[in-house]
């Protein structure tokens, strides 16, 4: 089943590379040491590459949103209120018990349903809540002169930064879980192959 | 007024009012600063300020029998309000300058009058022990500025005795202190006509020289030149050991780290108890924010815990997948 058109795969691979660069450089900036102790990348390089990756990611995000509207791919991100919690429960139950008992996937992938309810919720929270806030707070840190100096006596920069690193942290957690759940296809590597070739291998034979 | 315009007006008023009130308050404070102090030598000093207090001065040329108006060169002008708010505000002009200056025209040989330096008055005096003048002098003698003594470099080049005031110990506004202290450096280093009195070096563009520094404006507003251009010393508040430009700090990690040098320089004077909130080097947060130096230990613990739980859950899930295969 051809599920992932070329633009989605190109956007996805670029997004993945940029997010990894941003996480590595972000951690490097936050936990940099003084006397030659540098966690991952030197502070100056980390700042440079974090900024470069962030600007590209911002444009890539605009492409993603625009393409979702233009191509109709955005319909996969629409959360239905009907049975929202019960569907989430079914999916969680499948991951925690059903799949070990050989039960069938409650929401098998089809052309009309690319994501299961849990995927849909996490993708919407990541792509339409966390990422825009991350981009806006990142711009505030990239151009500190435009950030509000004080908010109720607290530095506007520290509030912006706490928001930025907290969201960055949750996106890192999302990435870890996302990579792991991608091993839950019919074979551990089949979902990784899908996002490269565009063809989805059926979950159950 | 249309509703939208009215709303914009209200919004503007809300934004502008605090600035206006703050501005008025500051103006009032600075005016008070200069008018509250009444020098015991005010009348004596006024004889000097009459001519030296501004650019234009007047005198009677008795040979010609007429009134002459002329302009003083800028180095001979002493601003009254700056003088009366400076460290030496309680001085009479003739405490440091010859009594012979009270005569006009001033005798020609006074041009060669020896000038005091800081240690002439402050050296070895217990009353000034807190300022560690001897240590400052020892540092100064190792600094690049000391090498220019033959060219006429003295303490006064940075600490104008007519206007200098201690800022770091006395103010709670760090941004003002940073600007005040940086202006001391810029007075020569961004004014080539002054700089060439001391050195043969070519004119430099400080912004270009600091091109490598990201967010230049923020850095120049938030730290002093001496943070990177001096070698800090634990026993004195302000380092006077100006290092050669090749030895200036260029490593971001020196400030942007857990052991930030800012804690031994710019923020040395503040008590670490002033701010905690679980932040490392939290005192910096009262005025600024330094990535890498300001980490929150609670956020670190929470994030590490969440990350560990996620990894643990994944490991358990993998184990179940293997066992139930």
Coordinates of C-alpha atoms in Angstrom, one line a residue, chain A residues 29-38 42-44 47 95-96 99-101 141-145 149-150 153-155 157-158 161-162 165-166 169-170 172-173 176-177 180 183-185 188, chain B residues 214-215 217-218 221 252-261 264 275 279 285-289 291-296 299-300 302-304 306-307 310-311 313-314 316-318 320-321 324:
Chain A
X29 CA 24.7 24.4 25.0
X30 CA 22.8 23.6 28.2
X31 CA 25.4 21.3 29.7
X32 CA 28.6 22.8 28.4
X33 CA 31.6 22.7 30.7
X34 CA 34.3 25.2 31.4
X35 CA 37.7 23.5 31.6
X36 CA 37.7 21.6 28.3
X37 CA 34.8 19.5 29.5
X38 CA 32.3 19.6 26.7
X42 CA 31.7 23.0 21.7
X43 CA 29.5 25.9 22.7
X44 CA 30.3 28.1 19.8
X47 CA 25.2 27.8 18.9
X95 CA 0.3 -1.9 23.1
X96 CA 0.3 -3.0 26.7
X99 CA 0.0 -7.4 21.1
X100 CA 1.6 -9.9 23.4
X101 CA -1.5 -12.1 23.2
X141 CA 16.2 33.4 22.0
X142 CA 17.8 33.9 18.6
X143 CA 16.8 37.6 18.7
X144 CA 17.0 38.4 22.5
X145 CA 16.5 42.1 21.9
X149 CA 12.8 42.1 29.4
X150 CA 10.8 41.3 32.5
X153 CA 10.0 40.8 37.8
X154 CA 11.4 37.7 36.2
X155 CA 13.6 37.8 33.1
X157 CA 14.6 35.4 28.5
X158 CA 14.6 32.8 31.3
X161 CA 14.3 29.6 27.6
X162 CA 12.5 27.4 30.1
X165 CA 14.1 23.6 26.7
X166 CA 11.0 22.0 28.3
X169 CA 12.9 17.9 26.1
X170 CA 9.4 16.6 25.4
X172 CA 13.3 14.4 22.5
X173 CA 11.1 12.1 24.6
X176 CA 12.7 8.1 21.6
X177 CA 9.1 6.7 21.8
X180 CA 10.7 2.6 19.4
X183 CA 9.8 -1.2 15.5
X184 CA 6.3 -2.4 16.2
X185 CA 5.5 -3.1 12.5
X188 CA 11.0 -4.5 13.5
Chain B
X214 CA 27.2 36.2 18.6
X215 CA 24.5 38.6 19.7
X217 CA 24.4 43.9 21.3
X218 CA 23.1 41.6 24.1
X221 CA 24.7 45.4 27.2
X252 CA 32.1 30.8 25.3
X253 CA 32.3 28.1 28.0
X254 CA 34.2 30.5 30.3
X255 CA 30.9 32.3 31.0
X256 CA 28.3 29.8 29.6
X257 CA 29.1 27.0 32.0
X258 CA 28.4 25.8 35.5
X259 CA 31.6 27.4 36.8
X260 CA 30.9 30.7 34.9
X261 CA 33.7 33.3 35.4
X264 CA 34.1 35.7 40.0
X275 CA 18.4 34.3 44.7
X279 CA 19.1 27.6 39.7
X285 CA 19.0 35.7 36.9
X286 CA 18.2 38.9 38.8
X287 CA 19.7 40.9 35.9
X288 CA 20.2 38.6 33.0
X289 CA 20.2 35.0 31.8
X291 CA 22.7 29.8 28.7
X292 CA 24.7 27.0 30.3
X293 CA 25.4 28.9 33.5
X294 CA 21.8 29.1 34.6
X295 CA 20.5 25.5 34.9
X296 CA 17.8 24.5 37.2
X299 CA 14.2 20.7 36.1
X300 CA 17.3 18.5 35.7
X302 CA 12.5 15.9 36.7
X303 CA 13.8 15.6 33.1
X304 CA 16.3 12.8 34.0
X306 CA 11.0 11.2 33.0
X307 CA 13.7 10.1 30.5
X310 CA 10.5 6.1 29.4
X311 CA 13.7 4.1 28.7
X313 CA 9.2 1.2 30.0
X314 CA 10.7 0.6 26.5
X316 CA 10.2 -3.8 29.7
X317 CA 8.1 -3.7 26.5
X318 CA 11.1 -5.2 24.5
X320 CA 7.8 -8.8 26.9
X321 CA 8.0 -8.9 23.1
X324 CA 5.9 -13.6 24.2

